Amino acid sequence: MEIFSLNNKTAIVTGSAGLIGKYHCEALIEAGANVIAVDLNKEKCDDVVKELGRNIYSYKVNITDKNSVEGLKDFTVNNFGGIDILVNNAAINDMVEDPKSSIENSKFENYSLEDWQRSINVNLTGVFLCSQIIGKEMLKKSSGSIINIASTYGLVAPDQSLYTSCNGEQLFYKPPAYSVTKAGVLSLTRYLSSYWGKAGIRVNSLSPGGVENGQDENFINKYSIKTPLGRMAKPYEYKGALIFLASDASSYMTGANLIVDGGWTAW
Ligand SMILES: NC(=O)c1ccc[n+]([C@@H]2O[C@H](COP(=O)([O-])OP(=O)(O)OC[C@H]3O[C@@H](n4cnc5c(N)ncnc54)[C@H](O)[C@@H]3O)[C@@H](O)[C@H]2O)c1
């Protein structure tokens, strides 16, 4: 199993305080890496670090701010001597279960320019900035693995019928910015993989399907019926794919998109 080992590697995970980010950190630690858990929400990030306990350090970063990302790079290099793995995981994801997600605000015709720009800023510009600043550091060692967390919604359009009540009333529309930014992440992955291929940096995407996280029963049932495996994901079910992409187990893989979605995009 040596090819999956991340011993002596240093990894940065953005959005570590979120639902899936914590499990990305856990996976990398279990494979042997030191992890810098990064988030805008330092308190929640500290909780994750406390919970996971070893070989993990919390650092507050706004991924849309160049100086903030430069600070993260300097902190990591000064303390660990370099950066081997970057997981671009932080994102804005408007969700049906969010109390702010009203039907009127989520309609394409009403979707605000502010919300659109906020998503572009975090989901795309944030990935661009982290890849640029940390990738530049990886170039010094001619080695690195960048994993961009995309989504099934970067590949296929949201099925808006998921967001209806039992009697068919539309409750919410999954907004356009999420799909568009995740498609952009897939494109940036391909761009960087070809740009940095000979320089020794591999760049791949991981596209998760929907994670069960307190949605109502009606939503979970509808999502499950539309998924060949018949259920939503558990937040830890991306750990194997992440270790694969981070490690030498995927040494001949770059520019690819690993889809882990219970079959959502298969039919
Ligand atoms: N949850 C799902 O069902 C699902 C499905 C497919 C893809 N994804 C993708 O997986 C990734 C993680 O999703 P999640 O559900 O854990 O999200 P989440 O909303 O739980 O966590 C996102 C984290 O990113 C942080 N963040 C936001 N803006 C930031 C900024 N400017 N700088 C630094 N940190 C910032 C937030 O504070 C939060 O902790 C995202 O890229 C998401 O699009 C999630």
mmCIF file with all atom_site columns, N, CA and C in Angstrom, residues 18-20 23 93 95-97 208-225 227 229-238 260-261:
data_model
loop_
_atom_site.group_PDB
_atom_site.id
_atom_site.type_symbol
_atom_site.label_atom_id
_atom_site.label_alt_id
_atom_site.label_comp_id
_atom_site.label_asym_id
_atom_site.label_entity_id
_atom_site.label_seq_id
_atom_site.pdbx_PDB_ins_code
_atom_site.Cartn_x
_atom_site.Cartn_y
_atom_site.Cartn_z
_atom_site.occupancy
_atom_site.B_iso_or_equiv
_atom_site.pdbx_formal_charge
_atom_site.auth_seq_id
_atom_site.auth_comp_id
_atom_site.auth_asym_id
_atom_site.auth_atom_id
_atom_site.pdbx_PDB_model_num
ATOM 1   N N  . GLY A 1 18  ? -15.857 23.073 6.849  1.00 0.00 ? 18  GLY A N  1
ATOM 2   C CA . GLY A 1 18  ? -17.159 22.703 6.290  1.00 0.00 ? 18  GLY A CA 1
ATOM 3   C C  . GLY A 1 18  ? -17.463 21.225 6.433  1.00 0.00 ? 18  GLY A C  1
ATOM 4   N N  . LEU A 1 19  ? -18.571 20.847 5.837  1.00 0.00 ? 19  LEU A N  1
ATOM 5   C CA . LEU A 1 19  ? -19.102 19.486 5.966  1.00 0.00 ? 19  LEU A CA 1
ATOM 6   C C  . LEU A 1 19  ? -18.123 18.415 5.468  1.00 0.00 ? 19  LEU A C  1
ATOM 7   N N  . ILE A 1 20  ? -17.584 18.599 4.272  1.00 0.00 ? 20  ILE A N  1
ATOM 8   C CA . ILE A 1 20  ? -16.711 17.565 3.694  1.00 0.00 ? 20  ILE A CA 1
ATOM 9   C C  . ILE A 1 20  ? -15.240 17.843 4.003  1.00 0.00 ? 20  ILE A C  1
ATOM 10  N N  . TYR A 1 23  ? -13.380 15.849 6.535  1.00 0.00 ? 23  TYR A N  1
ATOM 11  C CA . TYR A 1 23  ? -13.039 14.465 6.162  1.00 0.00 ? 23  TYR A CA 1
ATOM 12  C C  . TYR A 1 23  ? -11.881 14.416 5.170  1.00 0.00 ? 23  TYR A C  1
ATOM 13  N N  . ASN A 1 93  ? -22.055 27.386 -1.683 1.00 0.00 ? 93  ASN A N  1
ATOM 14  C CA . ASN A 1 93  ? -23.007 26.433 -2.257 1.00 0.00 ? 93  ASN A CA 1
ATOM 15  C C  . ASN A 1 93  ? -24.392 26.760 -1.706 1.00 0.00 ? 93  ASN A C  1
ATOM 16  N N  . MET A 1 95  ? -27.889 26.302 -0.716 1.00 0.00 ? 95  MET A N  1
ATOM 17  C CA . MET A 1 95  ? -28.571 25.029 -0.489 1.00 0.00 ? 95  MET A CA 1
ATOM 18  C C  . MET A 1 95  ? -30.023 25.241 -0.105 1.00 0.00 ? 95  MET A C  1
ATOM 19  N N  . VAL A 1 96  ? -30.844 24.254 -0.458 1.00 0.00 ? 96  VAL A N  1
ATOM 20  C CA . VAL A 1 96  ? -32.272 24.340 -0.165 1.00 0.00 ? 96  VAL A CA 1
ATOM 21  C C  . VAL A 1 96  ? -32.520 24.445 1.339  1.00 0.00 ? 96  VAL A C  1
ATOM 22  N N  . GLU A 1 97  ? -31.645 23.799 2.142  1.00 0.00 ? 97  GLU A N  1
ATOM 23  C CA . GLU A 1 97  ? -31.879 23.781 3.590  1.00 0.00 ? 97  GLU A CA 1
ATOM 24  C C  . GLU A 1 97  ? -31.466 25.093 4.278  1.00 0.00 ? 97  GLU A C  1
ATOM 25  N N  . PRO A 1 208 ? -17.897 15.407 -6.340 1.00 0.00 ? 208 PRO A N  1
ATOM 26  C CA . PRO A 1 208 ? -18.789 14.662 -5.449 1.00 0.00 ? 208 PRO A CA 1
ATOM 27  C C  . PRO A 1 208 ? -20.252 14.817 -5.861 1.00 0.00 ? 208 PRO A C  1
ATOM 28  N N  . GLY A 1 209 ? -21.060 13.845 -5.437 1.00 0.00 ? 209 GLY A N  1
ATOM 29  C CA . GLY A 1 209 ? -22.517 13.978 -5.496 1.00 0.00 ? 209 GLY A CA 1
ATOM 30  C C  . GLY A 1 209 ? -23.011 14.519 -4.160 1.00 0.00 ? 209 GLY A C  1
ATOM 31  N N  . GLY A 1 210 ? -24.310 14.602 -4.001 1.00 0.00 ? 210 GLY A N  1
ATOM 32  C CA . GLY A 1 210 ? -24.917 15.234 -2.824 1.00 0.00 ? 210 GLY A CA 1
ATOM 33  C C  . GLY A 1 210 ? -24.712 14.449 -1.533 1.00 0.00 ? 210 GLY A C  1
ATOM 34  N N  . VAL A 1 211 ? -24.373 15.178 -0.482 1.00 0.00 ? 211 VAL A N  1
ATOM 35  C CA . VAL A 1 211 ? -24.140 14.575 0.832  1.00 0.00 ? 211 VAL A CA 1
ATOM 36  C C  . VAL A 1 211 ? -25.381 14.764 1.705  1.00 0.00 ? 211 VAL A C  1
ATOM 37  N N  . GLU A 1 212 ? -25.778 13.704 2.387  1.00 0.00 ? 212 GLU A N  1
ATOM 38  C CA . GLU A 1 212 ? -26.915 13.807 3.311  1.00 0.00 ? 212 GLU A CA 1
ATOM 39  C C  . GLU A 1 212 ? -26.494 14.644 4.516  1.00 0.00 ? 212 GLU A C  1
ATOM 40  N N  . ASN A 1 213 ? -27.308 15.676 4.793  1.00 0.00 ? 213 ASN A N  1
ATOM 41  C CA . ASN A 1 213 ? -26.899 16.603 5.847  1.00 0.00 ? 213 ASN A CA 1
ATOM 42  C C  . ASN A 1 213 ? -28.131 17.329 6.410  1.00 0.00 ? 213 ASN A C  1
ATOM 43  N N  . GLY A 1 214 ? -29.042 16.559 6.948  1.00 0.00 ? 214 GLY A N  1
ATOM 44  C CA . GLY A 1 214 ? -30.200 17.160 7.603  1.00 0.00 ? 214 GLY A CA 1
ATOM 45  C C  . GLY A 1 214 ? -31.257 17.711 6.653  1.00 0.00 ? 214 GLY A C  1
ATOM 46  N N  . GLN A 1 215 ? -31.204 17.341 5.358  1.00 0.00 ? 215 GLN A N  1
ATOM 47  C CA . GLN A 1 215 ? -32.273 17.766 4.447  1.00 0.00 ? 215 GLN A CA 1
ATOM 48  C C  . GLN A 1 215 ? -33.557 17.047 4.868  1.00 0.00 ? 215 GLN A C  1
ATOM 49  N N  . ASP A 1 216 ? -34.733 17.565 4.413  1.00 0.00 ? 216 ASP A N  1
ATOM 50  C CA . ASP A 1 216 ? -35.959 16.872 4.844  1.00 0.00 ? 216 ASP A CA 1
ATOM 51  C C  . ASP A 1 216 ? -36.108 15.553 4.086  1.00 0.00 ? 216 ASP A C  1
ATOM 52  N N  . GLU A 1 217 ? -36.983 14.703 4.648  1.00 0.00 ? 217 GLU A N  1
ATOM 53  C CA . GLU A 1 217 ? -37.128 13.328 4.160  1.00 0.00 ? 217 GLU A CA 1
ATOM 54  C C  . GLU A 1 217 ? -37.565 13.289 2.689  1.00 0.00 ? 217 GLU A C  1
ATOM 55  N N  . ASN A 1 218 ? -38.435 14.220 2.337  1.00 0.00 ? 218 ASN A N  1
ATOM 56  C CA . ASN A 1 218 ? -38.938 14.308 0.964  1.00 0.00 ? 218 ASN A CA 1
ATOM 57  C C  . ASN A 1 218 ? -37.778 14.518 -0.021 1.00 0.00 ? 218 ASN A C  1
ATOM 58  N N  . PHE A 1 219 ? -36.862 15.434 0.332  1.00 0.00 ? 219 PHE A N  1
ATOM 59  C CA . PHE A 1 219 ? -35.702 15.715 -0.534 1.00 0.00 ? 219 PHE A CA 1
ATOM 60  C C  . PHE A 1 219 ? -34.792 14.484 -0.613 1.00 0.00 ? 219 PHE A C  1
ATOM 61  N N  . ILE A 1 220 ? -34.522 13.894 0.539  1.00 0.00 ? 220 ILE A N  1
ATOM 62  C CA . ILE A 1 220 ? -33.602 12.736 0.562  1.00 0.00 ? 220 ILE A CA 1
ATOM 63  C C  . ILE A 1 220 ? -34.180 11.593 -0.286 1.00 0.00 ? 220 ILE A C  1
ATOM 64  N N  . ASN A 1 221 ? -35.495 11.370 -0.171 1.00 0.00 ? 221 ASN A N  1
ATOM 65  C CA . ASN A 1 221 ? -36.131 10.293 -0.959 1.00 0.00 ? 221 ASN A CA 1
ATOM 66  C C  . ASN A 1 221 ? -36.020 10.573 -2.444 1.00 0.00 ? 221 ASN A C  1
ATOM 67  N N  . LYS A 1 222 ? -36.311 11.819 -2.830 1.00 0.00 ? 222 LYS A N  1
ATOM 68  C CA . LYS A 1 222 ? -36.272 12.152 -4.264 1.00 0.00 ? 222 LYS A CA 1
ATOM 69  C C  . LYS A 1 222 ? -34.853 12.010 -4.806 1.00 0.00 ? 222 LYS A C  1
ATOM 70  N N  . TYR A 1 223 ? -33.883 12.517 -4.031 1.00 0.00 ? 223 TYR A N  1
ATOM 71  C CA . TYR A 1 223 ? -32.475 12.431 -4.460 1.00 0.00 ? 223 TYR A CA 1
ATOM 72  C C  . TYR A 1 223 ? -32.074 10.959 -4.605 1.00 0.00 ? 223 TYR A C  1
ATOM 73  N N  . SER A 1 224 ? -32.513 10.146 -3.653 1.00 0.00 ? 224 SER A N  1
ATOM 74  C CA . SER A 1 224 ? -32.116 8.730  -3.635 1.00 0.00 ? 224 SER A CA 1
ATOM 75  C C  . SER A 1 224 ? -32.680 7.989  -4.845 1.00 0.00 ? 224 SER A C  1
ATOM 76  N N  . ILE A 1 225 ? -33.930 8.291  -5.199 1.00 0.00 ? 225 ILE A N  1
ATOM 77  C CA . ILE A 1 225 ? -34.567 7.621  -6.352 1.00 0.00 ? 225 ILE A CA 1
ATOM 78  C C  . ILE A 1 225 ? -33.797 7.949  -7.635 1.00 0.00 ? 225 ILE A C  1
ATOM 79  N N  . THR A 1 227 ? -30.663 8.365  -7.924 1.00 0.00 ? 227 THR A N  1
ATOM 80  C CA . THR A 1 227 ? -29.261 7.933  -7.812 1.00 0.00 ? 227 THR A CA 1
ATOM 81  C C  . THR A 1 227 ? -29.175 6.413  -7.943 1.00 0.00 ? 227 THR A C  1
ATOM 82  N N  . LEU A 1 229 ? -27.176 4.222  -6.857 1.00 0.00 ? 229 LEU A N  1
ATOM 83  C CA . LEU A 1 229 ? -26.905 3.513  -5.600 1.00 0.00 ? 229 LEU A CA 1
ATOM 84  C C  . LEU A 1 229 ? -28.047 3.677  -4.586 1.00 0.00 ? 229 LEU A C  1
ATOM 85  N N  . GLY A 1 230 ? -29.054 4.494  -4.931 1.00 0.00 ? 230 GLY A N  1
ATOM 86  C CA . GLY A 1 230 ? -30.268 4.558  -4.124 1.00 0.00 ? 230 GLY A CA 1
ATOM 87  C C  . GLY A 1 230 ? -30.159 5.337  -2.833 1.00 0.00 ? 230 GLY A C  1
ATOM 88  N N  . ARG A 1 231 ? -29.161 6.197  -2.715 1.00 0.00 ? 231 ARG A N  1
ATOM 89  C CA . ARG A 1 231 ? -29.014 6.992  -1.489 1.00 0.00 ? 231 ARG A CA 1
ATOM 90  C C  . ARG A 1 231 ? -28.098 8.176  -1.728 1.00 0.00 ? 231 ARG A C  1
ATOM 91  N N  . MET A 1 232 ? -28.109 9.123  -0.771 1.00 0.00 ? 232 MET A N  1
ATOM 92  C CA . MET A 1 232 ? -27.143 10.233 -0.803 1.00 0.00 ? 232 MET A CA 1
ATOM 93  C C  . MET A 1 232 ? -25.821 9.738  -0.213 1.00 0.00 ? 232 MET A C  1
ATOM 94  N N  . ALA A 1 233 ? -24.770 10.553 -0.379 1.00 0.00 ? 233 ALA A N  1
ATOM 95  C CA . ALA A 1 233 ? -23.448 10.171 0.144  1.00 0.00 ? 233 ALA A CA 1
ATOM 96  C C  . ALA A 1 233 ? -23.349 10.485 1.630  1.00 0.00 ? 233 ALA A C  1
ATOM 97  N N  . LYS A 1 234 ? -22.471 9.766  2.307  1.00 0.00 ? 234 LYS A N  1
ATOM 98  C CA . LYS A 1 234 ? -22.035 10.153 3.658  1.00 0.00 ? 234 LYS A CA 1
ATOM 99  C C  . LYS A 1 234 ? -20.837 11.078 3.451  1.00 0.00 ? 234 LYS A C  1
ATOM 100 N N  . PRO A 1 235 ? -20.624 12.039 4.362  1.00 0.00 ? 235 PRO A N  1
ATOM 101 C CA . PRO A 1 235 ? -19.553 13.015 4.100  1.00 0.00 ? 235 PRO A CA 1
ATOM 102 C C  . PRO A 1 235 ? -18.148 12.403 4.067  1.00 0.00 ? 235 PRO A C  1
ATOM 103 N N  . TYR A 1 236 ? -17.992 11.191 4.602  1.00 0.00 ? 236 TYR A N  1
ATOM 104 C CA . TYR A 1 236 ? -16.662 10.563 4.618  1.00 0.00 ? 236 TYR A CA 1
ATOM 105 C C  . TYR A 1 236 ? -16.410 9.706  3.370  1.00 0.00 ? 236 TYR A C  1
ATOM 106 N N  . GLU A 1 237 ? -17.379 9.647  2.458  1.00 0.00 ? 237 GLU A N  1
ATOM 107 C CA . GLU A 1 237 ? -17.227 8.713  1.338  1.00 0.00 ? 237 GLU A CA 1
ATOM 108 C C  . GLU A 1 237 ? -16.358 9.249  0.195  1.00 0.00 ? 237 GLU A C  1
ATOM 109 N N  . TYR A 1 238 ? -15.714 10.409 0.416  1.00 0.00 ? 238 TYR A N  1
ATOM 110 C CA . TYR A 1 238 ? -14.795 10.936 -0.591 1.00 0.00 ? 238 TYR A CA 1
ATOM 111 C C  . TYR A 1 238 ? -13.331 10.744 -0.175 1.00 0.00 ? 238 TYR A C  1
ATOM 112 N N  . VAL A 1 260 ? -17.453 10.877 -8.132 1.00 0.00 ? 260 VAL A N  1
ATOM 113 C CA . VAL A 1 260 ? -17.855 9.963  -7.040 1.00 0.00 ? 260 VAL A CA 1
ATOM 114 C C  . VAL A 1 260 ? -19.254 10.398 -6.631 1.00 0.00 ? 260 VAL A C  1
ATOM 115 N N  . ASP A 1 261 ? -20.267 9.862  -7.323 1.00 0.00 ? 261 ASP A N  1
ATOM 116 C CA . ASP A 1 261 ? -21.621 10.426 -7.180 1.00 0.00 ? 261 ASP A CA 1
ATOM 117 C C  . ASP A 1 261 ? -22.713 9.377  -7.043 1.00 0.00 ? 261 ASP A C  1
#
